[in-house]
Amino acid sequence: AYVNEAKAGELKLGGIGIAVLAFTEYMDLFNNKDYLELCEKLGSGIFSMMDLESGKFVHVLNNKNFELKDAYRTVYYDGEATFALVRLYSLTKNQKYLDAALKSVNNFIANNYIKYRDHWIAYSLNELLKYNNDPKIYNFALQNAFANLREIETRDTTYHTYLELLMAAFEVYDRMPDASLAELNKFNVKDLLNAIKARVDR
């Protein structure tokens, strides 16, 4: 299943991801499985736009013939789809979703997605770390905030997605099992909290 944007003639990876996130949030909130079958079909749509070896996605298909329209459109789509895969795992406990999300995150790490300062990447990492305690992923999730902290703290606009990124990073930090991840003490939570305050003030 895909989300069909009829006027544009497009099937977008990000649209599928957001739909899964909306339906899984609803089912969590109301403790039902009303949209489970649909979500799994949407999950298959995500898989059809993913290279399961490399973890890379393609972003837009033509809605008439399912041929590739755009290999890349915005980094948001990668984070949205990865977040959706982990949410599908949380709902179904089907390992294929978690494995695919991990492949995607390994692609983020290999291609230095920190440079995008993207809140959807932060959300997907935070969600994945609820089920995977790999220090490499903790490190990357925190670097996604800390490597960008000065730019995020000093940007002179509201730019709400920066606050979203920081709050996801704080959840990661707050949940970090300190004993087994002592090497991550290089991250100063006071700097993170100062940046959060600055973004809230904006």
mmCIF file of C-alpha atoms in Angstrom:
data_model
loop_
_atom_site.group_PDB
_atom_site.id
_atom_site.type_symbol
_atom_site.label_atom_id
_atom_site.label_comp_id
_atom_site.label_asym_id
_atom_site.label_seq_id
_atom_site.Cartn_x
_atom_site.Cartn_y
_atom_site.Cartn_z
ATOM 1 C CA ALA A 1 0.000 0.000 0.000
ATOM 2 C CA TYR A 2 1.057 3.566 -0.688
ATOM 3 C CA VAL A 3 -0.274 7.049 0.018
ATOM 4 C CA ASN A 4 -1.427 8.267 -3.384
ATOM 5 C CA GLU A 5 -0.989 11.989 -4.049
ATOM 6 C CA ALA A 6 -3.268 12.020 -7.069
ATOM 7 C CA LYS A 7 -2.789 15.636 -8.179
ATOM 8 C CA ALA A 8 0.994 15.328 -8.150
ATOM 9 C CA GLY A 9 0.878 11.820 -9.606
ATOM 10 C CA GLU A 10 3.241 10.649 -6.883
ATOM 11 C CA LEU A 11 3.762 7.970 -4.254
ATOM 12 C CA LYS A 12 6.097 9.442 -1.643
ATOM 13 C CA LEU A 13 8.133 7.511 0.899
ATOM 14 C CA GLY A 14 7.531 10.261 3.465
ATOM 15 C CA GLY A 15 3.771 10.061 3.012
ATOM 16 C CA ILE A 16 3.822 6.350 3.763
ATOM 17 C CA GLY A 17 5.996 6.916 6.831
ATOM 18 C CA ILE A 18 3.754 9.645 8.252
ATOM 19 C CA ALA A 19 0.639 7.525 7.651
ATOM 20 C CA VAL A 20 2.148 4.609 9.576
ATOM 21 C CA LEU A 21 3.142 6.934 12.414
ATOM 22 C CA ALA A 22 -0.390 8.369 12.612
ATOM 23 C CA PHE A 23 -2.098 4.960 12.602
ATOM 24 C CA THR A 24 0.315 3.368 15.101
ATOM 25 C CA GLU A 25 -0.040 6.343 17.456
ATOM 26 C CA TYR A 26 -3.823 6.014 17.250
ATOM 27 C CA MET A 27 -3.710 2.282 17.971
ATOM 28 C CA ASP A 28 -1.355 2.829 20.895
ATOM 29 C CA LEU A 29 -3.563 5.525 22.360
ATOM 30 C CA PHE A 30 -6.819 3.597 22.062
ATOM 31 C CA ASN A 31 -5.291 0.153 22.670
ATOM 32 C CA ASN A 32 -6.703 -1.493 19.559
ATOM 33 C CA LYS A 33 -5.486 -3.046 16.305
ATOM 34 C CA ASP A 34 -7.993 -1.371 13.969
ATOM 35 C CA TYR A 35 -5.402 -0.386 11.365
ATOM 36 C CA LEU A 36 -2.836 -3.151 11.842
ATOM 37 C CA GLU A 37 -3.438 -4.831 8.472
ATOM 38 C CA LEU A 38 -3.264 -1.491 6.663
ATOM 39 C CA CYS A 39 -0.062 -0.555 8.489
ATOM 40 C CA GLU A 40 1.592 -3.822 7.496
ATOM 41 C CA LYS A 41 0.636 -3.167 3.867
ATOM 42 C CA LEU A 42 2.109 0.329 4.170
ATOM 43 C CA GLY A 43 5.193 -1.304 5.673
ATOM 44 C CA SER A 44 5.456 -3.411 2.523
ATOM 45 C CA GLY A 45 5.265 -0.158 0.561
ATOM 46 C CA ILE A 46 8.258 1.138 2.517
ATOM 47 C CA PHE A 47 10.157 -2.106 1.835
ATOM 48 C CA SER A 48 9.436 -1.733 -1.893
ATOM 49 C CA MET A 49 11.257 1.633 -1.793
ATOM 50 C CA MET A 50 14.244 0.355 0.178
ATOM 51 C CA ASP A 51 17.436 -1.469 -0.714
ATOM 52 C CA LEU A 52 17.560 -3.972 2.130
ATOM 53 C CA GLU A 53 21.285 -4.539 1.634
ATOM 54 C CA SER A 54 22.469 -0.934 1.820
ATOM 55 C CA GLY A 55 19.597 0.521 3.865
ATOM 56 C CA LYS A 56 19.058 3.280 1.287
ATOM 57 C CA PHE A 57 15.613 4.454 0.238
ATOM 58 C CA VAL A 58 14.244 5.896 -2.984
ATOM 59 C CA HIS A 59 11.847 8.745 -2.360
ATOM 60 C CA VAL A 60 9.180 9.108 -5.027
ATOM 61 C CA LEU A 61 7.454 6.726 -7.450
ATOM 62 C CA ASN A 62 5.113 7.528 -10.316
ATOM 63 C CA ASN A 63 1.579 6.626 -9.231
ATOM 64 C CA LYS A 64 0.586 5.328 -12.657
ATOM 65 C CA ASN A 65 3.303 2.741 -13.289
ATOM 66 C CA PHE A 66 5.254 2.574 -9.984
ATOM 67 C CA GLU A 67 8.436 3.582 -11.799
ATOM 68 C CA LEU A 68 11.048 5.716 -10.046
ATOM 69 C CA LYS A 69 10.349 9.440 -10.275
ATOM 70 C CA ASP A 70 12.866 10.852 -7.766
ATOM 71 C CA ALA A 71 15.592 8.859 -6.043
ATOM 72 C CA TYR A 72 15.990 11.717 -3.551
ATOM 73 C CA ARG A 73 13.810 14.646 -2.593
ATOM 74 C CA THR A 74 14.338 15.507 1.096
ATOM 75 C CA VAL A 75 16.190 13.963 4.018
ATOM 76 C CA TYR A 76 12.916 14.078 5.973
ATOM 77 C CA TYR A 77 11.664 11.027 4.080
ATOM 78 C CA ASP A 78 14.524 8.815 5.300
ATOM 79 C CA GLY A 79 13.872 9.646 8.941
ATOM 80 C CA GLU A 80 10.099 9.365 8.622
ATOM 81 C CA ALA A 81 10.315 5.924 6.988
ATOM 82 C CA THR A 82 12.852 4.639 9.535
ATOM 83 C CA PHE A 83 10.777 5.932 12.448
ATOM 84 C CA ALA A 84 7.741 4.199 10.902
ATOM 85 C CA LEU A 85 9.616 0.886 10.618
ATOM 86 C CA VAL A 86 10.481 0.953 14.325
ATOM 87 C CA ARG A 87 6.892 1.829 15.221
ATOM 88 C CA LEU A 88 5.736 -1.139 13.138
ATOM 89 C CA TYR A 89 8.104 -3.312 15.144
ATOM 90 C CA SER A 90 6.743 -1.925 18.422
ATOM 91 C CA LEU A 91 3.231 -2.831 17.288
ATOM 92 C CA THR A 92 3.862 -6.254 15.720
ATOM 93 C CA LYS A 93 7.171 -7.446 17.255
ATOM 94 C CA ASN A 94 8.045 -8.663 13.744
ATOM 95 C CA GLN A 95 11.839 -8.634 13.585
ATOM 96 C CA LYS A 96 11.923 -7.729 9.889
ATOM 97 C CA TYR A 97 10.884 -4.163 10.690
ATOM 98 C CA LEU A 98 13.580 -3.695 13.325
ATOM 99 C CA ASP A 99 16.233 -5.234 11.069
ATOM 100 C CA ALA A 100 15.274 -2.878 8.231
ATOM 101 C CA ALA A 101 15.357 0.147 10.541
ATOM 102 C CA LEU A 102 18.804 -0.869 11.742
ATOM 103 C CA LYS A 103 20.008 -1.143 8.135
ATOM 104 C CA SER A 104 18.689 2.350 7.501
ATOM 105 C CA VAL A 105 20.405 3.773 10.587
ATOM 106 C CA ASN A 106 23.687 2.131 9.612
ATOM 107 C CA ASN A 107 23.316 3.947 6.293
ATOM 108 C CA PHE A 108 22.764 7.221 8.204
ATOM 109 C CA ILE A 109 25.978 6.590 10.142
ATOM 110 C CA ALA A 110 27.995 5.610 7.066
ATOM 111 C CA ASN A 111 26.856 8.739 5.215
ATOM 112 C CA ASN A 112 27.192 11.192 8.115
ATOM 113 C CA TYR A 113 23.547 12.217 8.322
ATOM 114 C CA ILE A 114 24.529 14.437 11.265
ATOM 115 C CA LYS A 115 25.193 17.136 8.662
ATOM 116 C CA TYR A 116 21.454 17.466 7.973
ATOM 117 C CA ARG A 117 20.497 18.475 11.548
ATOM 118 C CA ASP A 118 17.227 16.644 10.971
ATOM 119 C CA HIS A 119 14.573 16.106 13.633
ATOM 120 C CA TRP A 120 13.092 13.028 11.912
ATOM 121 C CA ILE A 121 16.488 11.337 12.057
ATOM 122 C CA ALA A 122 16.577 12.202 15.778
ATOM 123 C CA TYR A 123 13.107 10.720 16.304
ATOM 124 C CA SER A 124 14.011 7.502 14.476
ATOM 125 C CA LEU A 125 17.223 7.060 16.475
ATOM 126 C CA ASN A 126 15.436 7.687 19.773
ATOM 127 C CA GLU A 127 12.780 5.117 18.888
ATOM 128 C CA LEU A 128 15.307 2.501 17.719
ATOM 129 C CA LEU A 129 17.321 2.838 20.931
ATOM 130 C CA LYS A 130 14.311 1.627 22.911
ATOM 131 C CA TYR A 131 15.030 -1.803 21.392
ATOM 132 C CA ASN A 132 18.758 -1.700 20.602
ATOM 133 C CA ASN A 133 21.529 -0.664 23.017
ATOM 134 C CA ASP A 134 24.364 -0.468 20.496
ATOM 135 C CA PRO A 135 26.850 2.178 21.768
ATOM 136 C CA LYS A 136 27.524 3.164 18.144
ATOM 137 C CA ILE A 137 23.887 4.217 17.735
ATOM 138 C CA TYR A 138 23.851 6.040 21.090
ATOM 139 C CA ASN A 139 26.966 7.892 20.029
ATOM 140 C CA PHE A 140 25.469 8.838 16.662
ATOM 141 C CA ALA A 141 22.145 9.902 18.190
ATOM 142 C CA LEU A 142 23.900 12.238 20.615
ATOM 143 C CA GLN A 143 26.364 13.518 18.030
ATOM 144 C CA ASN A 144 23.356 14.444 15.892
ATOM 145 C CA ALA A 145 22.609 17.079 18.539
ATOM 146 C CA PHE A 146 26.008 17.881 20.051
ATOM 147 C CA ALA A 147 27.886 18.296 16.756
ATOM 148 C CA ASN A 148 25.264 20.873 15.747
ATOM 149 C CA LEU A 149 24.694 22.481 19.127
ATOM 150 C CA ARG A 150 26.185 25.905 18.394
ATOM 151 C CA GLU A 151 24.252 26.286 15.129
ATOM 152 C CA ILE A 152 21.051 25.113 16.814
ATOM 153 C CA GLU A 153 21.458 27.297 19.905
ATOM 154 C CA THR A 154 22.336 30.514 18.093
ATOM 155 C CA ARG A 155 19.984 30.426 15.101
ATOM 156 C CA ASP A 156 17.936 33.614 15.335
ATOM 157 C CA THR A 157 14.548 32.213 14.267
ATOM 158 C CA THR A 158 11.881 30.065 15.907
ATOM 159 C CA TYR A 159 12.758 27.037 13.722
ATOM 160 C CA HIS A 160 10.763 24.593 15.856
ATOM 161 C CA THR A 161 12.286 21.443 14.341
ATOM 162 C CA TYR A 162 15.574 22.217 16.114
ATOM 163 C CA LEU A 163 13.771 22.032 19.453
ATOM 164 C CA GLU A 164 12.249 18.714 18.378
ATOM 165 C CA LEU A 165 15.719 17.373 17.547
ATOM 166 C CA LEU A 166 17.086 18.482 20.929
ATOM 167 C CA MET A 167 14.199 16.949 22.892
ATOM 168 C CA ALA A 168 14.650 13.599 21.104
ATOM 169 C CA ALA A 169 18.377 13.753 21.911
ATOM 170 C CA PHE A 170 17.595 14.529 25.545
ATOM 171 C CA GLU A 171 15.353 11.446 25.737
ATOM 172 C CA VAL A 172 18.239 9.372 24.358
ATOM 173 C CA TYR A 173 20.634 10.869 26.931
ATOM 174 C CA ASP A 174 18.158 10.412 29.778
ATOM 175 C CA ARG A 175 17.637 6.740 28.927
ATOM 176 C CA MET A 176 21.313 5.951 28.315
ATOM 177 C CA PRO A 177 22.580 3.028 30.448
ATOM 178 C CA ASP A 178 25.568 4.887 31.938
ATOM 179 C CA ALA A 179 27.454 1.898 33.263
ATOM 180 C CA SER A 180 27.849 0.193 29.905
ATOM 181 C CA LEU A 181 28.349 3.410 27.940
ATOM 182 C CA ALA A 182 30.877 5.265 30.063
ATOM 183 C CA GLU A 183 32.797 6.395 26.969
ATOM 184 C CA LEU A 184 29.852 8.635 26.099
ATOM 185 C CA ASN A 185 30.480 10.879 29.115
ATOM 186 C CA LYS A 186 32.094 13.351 26.704
ATOM 187 C CA PHE A 187 28.580 14.678 26.099
ATOM 188 C CA ASN A 188 27.833 17.478 28.570
ATOM 189 C CA VAL A 189 24.136 17.484 29.364
ATOM 190 C CA LYS A 190 24.361 21.072 30.667
ATOM 191 C CA ASP A 191 25.259 22.235 27.152
ATOM 192 C CA LEU A 192 22.270 20.344 25.789
ATOM 193 C CA LEU A 193 19.921 21.853 28.387
ATOM 194 C CA ASN A 194 21.230 25.362 27.645
ATOM 195 C CA ALA A 195 20.527 24.835 23.957
ATOM 196 C CA ILE A 196 17.021 23.548 24.745
ATOM 197 C CA LYS A 197 16.347 26.651 26.848
ATOM 198 C CA ALA A 198 17.587 28.892 24.040
ATOM 199 C CA ARG A 199 15.300 27.207 21.512
ATOM 200 C CA VAL A 200 12.312 27.410 23.887
ATOM 201 C CA ASP A 201 13.017 31.140 24.334
ATOM 202 C CA ARG A 202 13.017 31.584 20.557
#
